[in-house]
Amino acid sequence: MSKALAGVRILDMTHVQAGPAASQILAWMGADVIKLEPPTGDITRSQLRDIPDVDSLYFTMLNCNKRSITVNMKSEEGKATFIELLKASDILMENFGPGVLDRFGFSWEEVHKLNPRLIMASVKGFGSSGPYADFKAYENVAQAMGGAMATTGFNDGPPSVTGAQIGDTGTGMHFTIGILGALYHRTHSGEGQYVEVAMQDAVFNLCRVKMRDHQRLQHGPLIELRAARRQRFGWRSARQCPEV
């Protein structure tokens, strides 16, 4: 039996964690993922390295099931190569800073002209609209702005970052879902779509059950949780639930 995404080609321009986590999931489903890197390479190749002059585990654990190509997008030759790859791909993934791909000359409108069936998918810190659209983000920023830090720790200390990578990999999972939805849409429309995921939105979505506590606190203490927490923690309560 072939894998679900066998025959799907992905041109993956993402770097670090959120995008690569998504493209890795798609590759495990059978997609042919071509990781496109600049001449300097993905920065995670050298981050947290434990063996000199070898790709780090951080890089390999997120990119181990992909093919790779180096393209200089600042050169005309590189742009020509990129266009060839674009026309032969089903999905283009990117998580550059705001406006980077546009400055290369490859906005969604231009990409759609080159390959109308292509799905273009972007990860941004705060989306392409709104007051923070031009701001960049990474794990800790996404957790802070998405509300996760406010729910982690104790009331007598500062907000804390959770060890689970909900800002990066959590965004990557939302990214994967959006791409799969667009891929299904193409099966009956024949047209590609633009998919965008904001890291802030993804973190907030993962916190939605905890945010329920805030709504409940408007109507009094969370009595259901009091006994269990008092037994385990004494009178200390979970952050953001001061009346539990």
PDB file of C-alpha atoms in Angstrom:
ATOM      1  CA  MET A   1       0.000   0.000   0.000  1.00  0.00           C
ATOM      2  CA  SER A   2       1.420   3.411  -0.953  1.00  0.00           C
ATOM      3  CA  LYS A   3       1.588   6.222   1.575  1.00  0.00           C
ATOM      4  CA  ALA A   4      -1.142   8.867   1.646  1.00  0.00           C
ATOM      5  CA  LEU A   5       0.962  11.649   0.105  1.00  0.00           C
ATOM      6  CA  ALA A   6       2.946   9.564  -2.367  1.00  0.00           C
ATOM      7  CA  GLY A   7       3.440  11.605  -5.540  1.00  0.00           C
ATOM      8  CA  VAL A   8       3.168  14.970  -3.776  1.00  0.00           C
ATOM      9  CA  ARG A   9       6.276  17.141  -4.131  1.00  0.00           C
ATOM     10  CA  ILE A  10       7.009  19.842  -1.562  1.00  0.00           C
ATOM     11  CA  LEU A  11       9.505  22.659  -2.007  1.00  0.00           C
ATOM     12  CA  ASP A  12      10.409  23.435   1.580  1.00  0.00           C
ATOM     13  CA  MET A  13      12.071  26.797   2.221  1.00  0.00           C
ATOM     14  CA  THR A  14      11.367  26.698   5.958  1.00  0.00           C
ATOM     15  CA  HIS A  15      14.112  26.771   8.560  1.00  0.00           C
ATOM     16  CA  VAL A  16      14.659  26.229  12.296  1.00  0.00           C
ATOM     17  CA  GLN A  17      11.648  24.379  13.763  1.00  0.00           C
ATOM     18  CA  ALA A  18       8.006  25.323  13.045  1.00  0.00           C
ATOM     19  CA  GLY A  19       8.155  24.791   9.265  1.00  0.00           C
ATOM     20  CA  PRO A  20      10.568  21.823   9.283  1.00  0.00           C
ATOM     21  CA  ALA A  21       8.406  20.051  11.883  1.00  0.00           C
ATOM     22  CA  ALA A  22       5.441  20.340   9.500  1.00  0.00           C
ATOM     23  CA  SER A  23       7.302  19.279   6.362  1.00  0.00           C
ATOM     24  CA  GLN A  24       8.749  16.298   8.246  1.00  0.00           C
ATOM     25  CA  ILE A  25       5.250  15.083   9.130  1.00  0.00           C
ATOM     26  CA  LEU A  26       4.244  15.449   5.466  1.00  0.00           C
ATOM     27  CA  ALA A  27       7.363  13.536   4.397  1.00  0.00           C
ATOM     28  CA  TRP A  28       6.477  10.710   6.803  1.00  0.00           C
ATOM     29  CA  MET A  29       3.102  10.598   5.050  1.00  0.00           C
ATOM     30  CA  GLY A  30       4.921   9.958   1.784  1.00  0.00           C
ATOM     31  CA  ALA A  31       5.520  13.409   0.276  1.00  0.00           C
ATOM     32  CA  ASP A  32       8.801  14.057  -1.537  1.00  0.00           C
ATOM     33  CA  VAL A  33      10.177  17.021   0.417  1.00  0.00           C
ATOM     34  CA  ILE A  34      12.998  19.024  -1.135  1.00  0.00           C
ATOM     35  CA  LYS A  35      14.563  21.249   1.495  1.00  0.00           C
ATOM     36  CA  LEU A  36      15.808  24.422  -0.176  1.00  0.00           C
ATOM     37  CA  GLU A  37      18.540  26.175   1.804  1.00  0.00           C
ATOM     38  CA  PRO A  38      20.578  29.320   1.192  1.00  0.00           C
ATOM     39  CA  PRO A  39      24.355  28.944   0.693  1.00  0.00           C
ATOM     40  CA  THR A  40      24.849  29.447   4.439  1.00  0.00           C
ATOM     41  CA  GLY A  41      22.492  26.556   5.241  1.00  0.00           C
ATOM     42  CA  ASP A  42      19.773  26.219   7.841  1.00  0.00           C
ATOM     43  CA  ILE A  43      21.082  27.845  11.032  1.00  0.00           C
ATOM     44  CA  THR A  44      20.139  24.770  13.066  1.00  0.00           C
ATOM     45  CA  ARG A  45      22.852  22.751  11.310  1.00  0.00           C
ATOM     46  CA  SER A  46      25.308  24.291  13.770  1.00  0.00           C
ATOM     47  CA  GLN A  47      23.051  25.030  16.755  1.00  0.00           C
ATOM     48  CA  LEU A  48      23.387  22.861  19.874  1.00  0.00           C
ATOM     49  CA  ARG A  49      26.098  20.869  18.116  1.00  0.00           C
ATOM     50  CA  ASP A  50      27.844  18.246  20.242  1.00  0.00           C
ATOM     51  CA  ILE A  51      30.290  16.979  17.575  1.00  0.00           C
ATOM     52  CA  PRO A  52      32.463  19.565  15.771  1.00  0.00           C
ATOM     53  CA  ASP A  53      31.884  20.093  12.028  1.00  0.00           C
ATOM     54  CA  VAL A  54      28.883  17.749  11.938  1.00  0.00           C
ATOM     55  CA  ASP A  55      25.207  18.634  11.539  1.00  0.00           C
ATOM     56  CA  SER A  56      23.604  18.920  14.957  1.00  0.00           C
ATOM     57  CA  LEU A  57      21.015  16.502  16.290  1.00  0.00           C
ATOM     58  CA  TYR A  58      18.663  19.506  16.434  1.00  0.00           C
ATOM     59  CA  PHE A  59      18.893  19.778  12.633  1.00  0.00           C
ATOM     60  CA  THR A  60      18.838  16.078  11.791  1.00  0.00           C
ATOM     61  CA  MET A  61      15.878  15.252  14.041  1.00  0.00           C
ATOM     62  CA  LEU A  62      13.744  17.761  12.095  1.00  0.00           C
ATOM     63  CA  ASN A  63      15.071  17.109   8.575  1.00  0.00           C
ATOM     64  CA  CYS A  64      16.121  13.461   8.439  1.00  0.00           C
ATOM     65  CA  ASN A  65      13.583  12.334   5.832  1.00  0.00           C
ATOM     66  CA  LYS A  66      14.019  15.060   3.202  1.00  0.00           C
ATOM     67  CA  ARG A  67      16.128  15.735   0.147  1.00  0.00           C
ATOM     68  CA  SER A  68      18.214  18.897   0.031  1.00  0.00           C
ATOM     69  CA  ILE A  69      19.303  21.575  -2.431  1.00  0.00           C
ATOM     70  CA  THR A  70      21.225  24.833  -2.006  1.00  0.00           C
ATOM     71  CA  VAL A  71      19.955  27.834  -3.985  1.00  0.00           C
ATOM     72  CA  ASN A  72      21.130  31.438  -3.856  1.00  0.00           C
ATOM     73  CA  MET A  73      17.868  33.367  -4.162  1.00  0.00           C
ATOM     74  CA  LYS A  74      19.778  36.643  -4.484  1.00  0.00           C
ATOM     75  CA  SER A  75      21.212  35.641  -7.878  1.00  0.00           C
ATOM     76  CA  GLU A  76      19.420  35.459 -11.226  1.00  0.00           C
ATOM     77  CA  GLU A  77      20.620  31.895 -11.728  1.00  0.00           C
ATOM     78  CA  GLY A  78      19.242  30.942  -8.340  1.00  0.00           C
ATOM     79  CA  LYS A  79      15.871  32.525  -9.096  1.00  0.00           C
ATOM     80  CA  ALA A  80      15.700  30.656 -12.414  1.00  0.00           C
ATOM     81  CA  THR A  81      16.387  27.372 -10.602  1.00  0.00           C
ATOM     82  CA  PHE A  82      13.732  28.238  -8.030  1.00  0.00           C
ATOM     83  CA  ILE A  83      11.144  28.855 -10.764  1.00  0.00           C
ATOM     84  CA  GLU A  84      11.894  25.457 -12.325  1.00  0.00           C
ATOM     85  CA  LEU A  85      11.387  23.766  -8.961  1.00  0.00           C
ATOM     86  CA  LEU A  86       8.257  25.814  -8.331  1.00  0.00           C
ATOM     87  CA  LYS A  87       6.636  24.685 -11.557  1.00  0.00           C
ATOM     88  CA  ALA A  88       7.341  21.044 -10.720  1.00  0.00           C
ATOM     89  CA  SER A  89       6.033  21.184  -7.135  1.00  0.00           C
ATOM     90  CA  ASP A  90       2.648  20.832  -5.456  1.00  0.00           C
ATOM     91  CA  ILE A  91       3.379  22.789  -2.287  1.00  0.00           C
ATOM     92  CA  LEU A  92       5.729  25.654  -1.410  1.00  0.00           C
ATOM     93  CA  MET A  93       6.451  26.134   2.299  1.00  0.00           C
ATOM     94  CA  GLU A  94       8.188  29.158   3.832  1.00  0.00           C
ATOM     95  CA  ASN A  95       8.648  30.810   7.227  1.00  0.00           C
ATOM     96  CA  PHE A  96      10.816  33.796   6.361  1.00  0.00           C
ATOM     97  CA  GLY A  97      10.446  37.105   8.142  1.00  0.00           C
ATOM     98  CA  PRO A  98       7.614  39.362   6.945  1.00  0.00           C
ATOM     99  CA  GLY A  99       8.014  40.399   3.288  1.00  0.00           C
ATOM    100  CA  VAL A 100      11.194  38.427   2.499  1.00  0.00           C
ATOM    101  CA  LEU A 101       9.743  36.271  -0.281  1.00  0.00           C
ATOM    102  CA  ASP A 102       7.974  39.309  -1.749  1.00  0.00           C
ATOM    103  CA  ARG A 103      11.303  41.118  -1.964  1.00  0.00           C
ATOM    104  CA  PHE A 104      12.726  38.157  -3.885  1.00  0.00           C
ATOM    105  CA  GLY A 105       9.913  38.754  -6.375  1.00  0.00           C
ATOM    106  CA  PHE A 106       7.772  35.757  -5.404  1.00  0.00           C
ATOM    107  CA  SER A 107       4.585  37.026  -3.805  1.00  0.00           C
ATOM    108  CA  TRP A 108       1.569  34.716  -3.663  1.00  0.00           C
ATOM    109  CA  GLU A 109       0.143  36.431  -6.742  1.00  0.00           C
ATOM    110  CA  GLU A 110       3.342  35.831  -8.746  1.00  0.00           C
ATOM    111  CA  VAL A 111       3.704  32.249  -7.541  1.00  0.00           C
ATOM    112  CA  HIS A 112       0.069  31.523  -8.437  1.00  0.00           C
ATOM    113  CA  LYS A 113       0.680  32.798 -11.978  1.00  0.00           C
ATOM    114  CA  LEU A 114       3.702  30.519 -12.372  1.00  0.00           C
ATOM    115  CA  ASN A 115       1.864  27.444 -11.082  1.00  0.00           C
ATOM    116  CA  PRO A 116      -1.909  27.813 -10.511  1.00  0.00           C
ATOM    117  CA  ARG A 117      -2.127  24.376  -8.864  1.00  0.00           C
ATOM    118  CA  LEU A 118       0.577  25.147  -6.312  1.00  0.00           C
ATOM    119  CA  ILE A 119      -0.319  25.542  -2.652  1.00  0.00           C
ATOM    120  CA  MET A 120       1.783  28.224  -0.971  1.00  0.00           C
ATOM    121  CA  ALA A 121       2.001  27.939   2.805  1.00  0.00           C
ATOM    122  CA  SER A 122       3.533  30.444   5.217  1.00  0.00           C
ATOM    123  CA  VAL A 123       4.269  30.562   8.944  1.00  0.00           C
ATOM    124  CA  LYS A 124       4.391  34.065  10.427  1.00  0.00           C
ATOM    125  CA  GLY A 125       4.728  35.220  13.999  1.00  0.00           C
ATOM    126  CA  PHE A 126       1.534  37.253  14.006  1.00  0.00           C
ATOM    127  CA  GLY A 127       0.038  36.806  10.544  1.00  0.00           C
ATOM    128  CA  SER A 128       0.161  39.215   7.610  1.00  0.00           C
ATOM    129  CA  SER A 129      -2.293  41.750   9.033  1.00  0.00           C
ATOM    130  CA  GLY A 130      -2.802  43.554  12.306  1.00  0.00           C
ATOM    131  CA  PRO A 131      -0.555  45.719  14.525  1.00  0.00           C
ATOM    132  CA  TYR A 132       2.174  43.062  14.904  1.00  0.00           C
ATOM    133  CA  ALA A 133       2.318  41.927  11.275  1.00  0.00           C
ATOM    134  CA  ASP A 134       5.869  43.227  10.799  1.00  0.00           C
ATOM    135  CA  PHE A 135       7.212  41.613  13.968  1.00  0.00           C
ATOM    136  CA  LYS A 136       9.192  38.382  14.039  1.00  0.00           C
ATOM    137  CA  ALA A 137       8.648  35.612  16.576  1.00  0.00           C
ATOM    138  CA  TYR A 138      10.217  32.467  17.946  1.00  0.00           C
ATOM    139  CA  GLU A 139       9.288  29.914  20.619  1.00  0.00           C
ATOM    140  CA  ASN A 140       9.418  32.134  23.721  1.00  0.00           C
ATOM    141  CA  VAL A 141       7.772  35.119  22.020  1.00  0.00           C
ATOM    142  CA  ALA A 142       4.959  32.914  20.685  1.00  0.00           C
ATOM    143  CA  GLN A 143       4.361  31.435  24.146  1.00  0.00           C
ATOM    144  CA  ALA A 144       4.294  34.885  25.732  1.00  0.00           C
ATOM    145  CA  MET A 145       2.047  36.523  23.140  1.00  0.00           C
ATOM    146  CA  GLY A 146      -0.212  33.485  22.732  1.00  0.00           C
ATOM    147  CA  GLY A 147      -0.937  33.306  26.486  1.00  0.00           C
ATOM    148  CA  ALA A 148       0.857  30.062  27.384  1.00  0.00           C
ATOM    149  CA  MET A 149       3.398  31.687  29.723  1.00  0.00           C
ATOM    150  CA  ALA A 150       0.609  33.297  31.741  1.00  0.00           C
ATOM    151  CA  THR A 151      -0.790  29.857  32.559  1.00  0.00           C
ATOM    152  CA  THR A 152       2.523  28.235  33.566  1.00  0.00           C
ATOM    153  CA  GLY A 153       4.142  28.481  37.014  1.00  0.00           C
ATOM    154  CA  PHE A 154       2.859  29.662  40.381  1.00  0.00           C
ATOM    155  CA  ASN A 155       1.251  32.912  41.477  1.00  0.00           C
ATOM    156  CA  ASP A 156       4.254  33.955  43.587  1.00  0.00           C
ATOM    157  CA  GLY A 157       6.682  33.854  40.633  1.00  0.00           C
ATOM    158  CA  PRO A 158       7.072  35.251  37.133  1.00  0.00           C
ATOM    159  CA  PRO A 159       5.445  33.646  34.077  1.00  0.00           C
ATOM    160  CA  SER A 160       7.288  30.575  32.809  1.00  0.00           C
ATOM    161  CA  VAL A 161       7.973  29.037  29.409  1.00  0.00           C
ATOM    162  CA  THR A 162       6.734  25.463  29.106  1.00  0.00           C
ATOM    163  CA  GLY A 163       9.316  22.912  27.980  1.00  0.00           C
ATOM    164  CA  ALA A 164       7.016  21.510  25.295  1.00  0.00           C
ATOM    165  CA  GLN A 165       7.672  23.355  22.046  1.00  0.00           C
ATOM    166  CA  ILE A 166       4.100  24.535  21.566  1.00  0.00           C
ATOM    167  CA  GLY A 167       5.215  27.763  19.885  1.00  0.00           C
ATOM    168  CA  ASP A 168       7.287  26.099  17.171  1.00  0.00           C
ATOM    169  CA  THR A 169       6.252  22.467  16.772  1.00  0.00           C
ATOM    170  CA  GLY A 170       2.719  23.284  17.954  1.00  0.00           C
ATOM    171  CA  THR A 171       2.504  25.823  15.145  1.00  0.00           C
ATOM    172  CA  GLY A 172       3.954  23.220  12.786  1.00  0.00           C
ATOM    173  CA  MET A 173       1.092  20.844  13.533  1.00  0.00           C
ATOM    174  CA  HIS A 174      -1.489  23.562  12.781  1.00  0.00           C
ATOM    175  CA  PHE A 175       0.510  24.300   9.623  1.00  0.00           C
ATOM    176  CA  THR A 176       0.296  20.658   8.553  1.00  0.00           C
ATOM    177  CA  ILE A 177      -3.484  20.616   9.009  1.00  0.00           C
ATOM    178  CA  GLY A 178      -3.899  23.763   6.909  1.00  0.00           C
ATOM    179  CA  ILE A 179      -1.751  22.364   4.105  1.00  0.00           C
ATOM    180  CA  LEU A 180      -3.647  19.059   4.049  1.00  0.00           C
ATOM    181  CA  GLY A 181      -6.928  20.982   3.883  1.00  0.00           C
ATOM    182  CA  ALA A 182      -5.681  22.989   0.888  1.00  0.00           C
ATOM    183  CA  LEU A 183      -4.414  19.815  -0.770  1.00  0.00           C
ATOM    184  CA  TYR A 184      -7.857  18.227  -0.414  1.00  0.00           C
ATOM    185  CA  HIS A 185      -9.519  21.397  -1.743  1.00  0.00           C
ATOM    186  CA  ARG A 186      -7.340  21.154  -4.848  1.00  0.00           C
ATOM    187  CA  THR A 187      -8.608  17.648  -5.617  1.00  0.00           C
ATOM    188  CA  HIS A 188     -12.017  19.047  -6.603  1.00  0.00           C
ATOM    189  CA  SER A 189     -11.162  22.651  -7.530  1.00  0.00           C
ATOM    190  CA  GLY A 190      -7.893  22.141  -9.414  1.00  0.00           C
ATOM    191  CA  GLU A 191      -6.629  25.372  -7.862  1.00  0.00           C
ATOM    192  CA  GLY A 192      -3.944  25.996  -5.286  1.00  0.00           C
ATOM    193  CA  GLN A 193      -4.596  28.113  -2.190  1.00  0.00           C
ATOM    194  CA  TYR A 194      -2.553  30.343   0.076  1.00  0.00           C
ATOM    195  CA  VAL A 195      -2.269  28.956   3.613  1.00  0.00           C
ATOM    196  CA  GLU A 196      -1.026  31.100   6.496  1.00  0.00           C
ATOM    197  CA  VAL A 197      -0.544  30.185  10.146  1.00  0.00           C
ATOM    198  CA  ALA A 198       0.342  32.696  12.865  1.00  0.00           C
ATOM    199  CA  MET A 199       2.393  31.372  15.785  1.00  0.00           C
ATOM    200  CA  GLN A 200       0.440  33.530  18.240  1.00  0.00           C
ATOM    201  CA  ASP A 201      -2.855  32.064  17.022  1.00  0.00           C
ATOM    202  CA  ALA A 202      -1.573  28.486  17.226  1.00  0.00           C
ATOM    203  CA  VAL A 203      -0.413  28.912  20.837  1.00  0.00           C
ATOM    204  CA  PHE A 204      -3.666  30.596  21.833  1.00  0.00           C
ATOM    205  CA  ASN A 205      -5.616  27.713  20.309  1.00  0.00           C
ATOM    206  CA  LEU A 206      -3.591  25.215  22.342  1.00  0.00           C
ATOM    207  CA  CYS A 207      -4.426  27.232  25.480  1.00  0.00           C
ATOM    208  CA  ARG A 208      -8.156  27.435  24.821  1.00  0.00           C
ATOM    209  CA  VAL A 209      -9.166  24.980  27.553  1.00  0.00           C
ATOM    210  CA  LYS A 210      -7.089  26.829  30.139  1.00  0.00           C
ATOM    211  CA  MET A 211      -8.654  30.098  29.015  1.00  0.00           C
ATOM    212  CA  ARG A 212     -11.986  28.551  29.969  1.00  0.00           C
ATOM    213  CA  ASP A 213     -10.893  28.990  33.594  1.00  0.00           C
ATOM    214  CA  HIS A 214     -10.802  32.764  33.130  1.00  0.00           C
ATOM    215  CA  GLN A 215     -14.377  32.755  31.872  1.00  0.00           C
ATOM    216  CA  ARG A 216     -15.488  30.563  34.798  1.00  0.00           C
ATOM    217  CA  LEU A 217     -13.764  32.806  37.358  1.00  0.00           C
ATOM    218  CA  GLN A 218     -16.188  35.567  36.430  1.00  0.00           C
ATOM    219  CA  HIS A 219     -18.851  33.463  38.156  1.00  0.00           C
ATOM    220  CA  GLY A 220     -16.886  32.531  41.272  1.00  0.00           C
ATOM    221  CA  PRO A 221     -14.108  30.122  42.400  1.00  0.00           C
ATOM    222  CA  LEU A 222     -13.393  26.927  40.496  1.00  0.00           C
ATOM    223  CA  ILE A 223     -14.733  24.695  43.252  1.00  0.00           C
ATOM    224  CA  GLU A 224     -14.289  21.514  41.206  1.00  0.00           C
ATOM    225  CA  LEU A 225     -10.511  21.981  41.176  1.00  0.00           C
ATOM    226  CA  ARG A 226     -10.038  23.241  44.736  1.00  0.00           C
ATOM    227  CA  ALA A 227      -9.946  19.915  46.577  1.00  0.00           C
ATOM    228  CA  ALA A 228      -7.526  18.209  44.195  1.00  0.00           C
ATOM    229  CA  ARG A 229      -5.107  21.130  44.113  1.00  0.00           C
ATOM    230  CA  ARG A 230      -5.267  21.749  47.849  1.00  0.00           C
ATOM    231  CA  GLN A 231      -4.430  18.090  48.481  1.00  0.00           C
ATOM    232  CA  ARG A 232      -1.463  18.157  46.088  1.00  0.00           C
ATOM    233  CA  PHE A 233      -0.098  21.696  46.459  1.00  0.00           C
ATOM    234  CA  GLY A 234      -1.444  22.960  49.781  1.00  0.00           C
ATOM    235  CA  TRP A 235      -3.109  26.353  49.315  1.00  0.00           C
ATOM    236  CA  ARG A 236      -0.964  27.299  46.324  1.00  0.00           C
ATOM    237  CA  SER A 237      -3.042  27.704  43.203  1.00  0.00           C
ATOM    238  CA  ALA A 238      -2.370  27.514  39.500  1.00  0.00           C
ATOM    239  CA  ARG A 239      -1.234  30.750  37.863  1.00  0.00           C
ATOM    240  CA  GLN A 240      -4.096  32.904  36.572  1.00  0.00           C
ATOM    241  CA  CYS A 241      -6.578  31.119  38.810  1.00  0.00           C
ATOM    242  CA  PRO A 242      -6.103  33.082  42.075  1.00  0.00           C
ATOM    243  CA  GLU A 243      -9.482  32.100  43.516  1.00  0.00           C
ATOM    244  CA  VAL A 244      -9.275  28.353  42.996  1.00  0.00           C
TER     245      VAL A 244
END
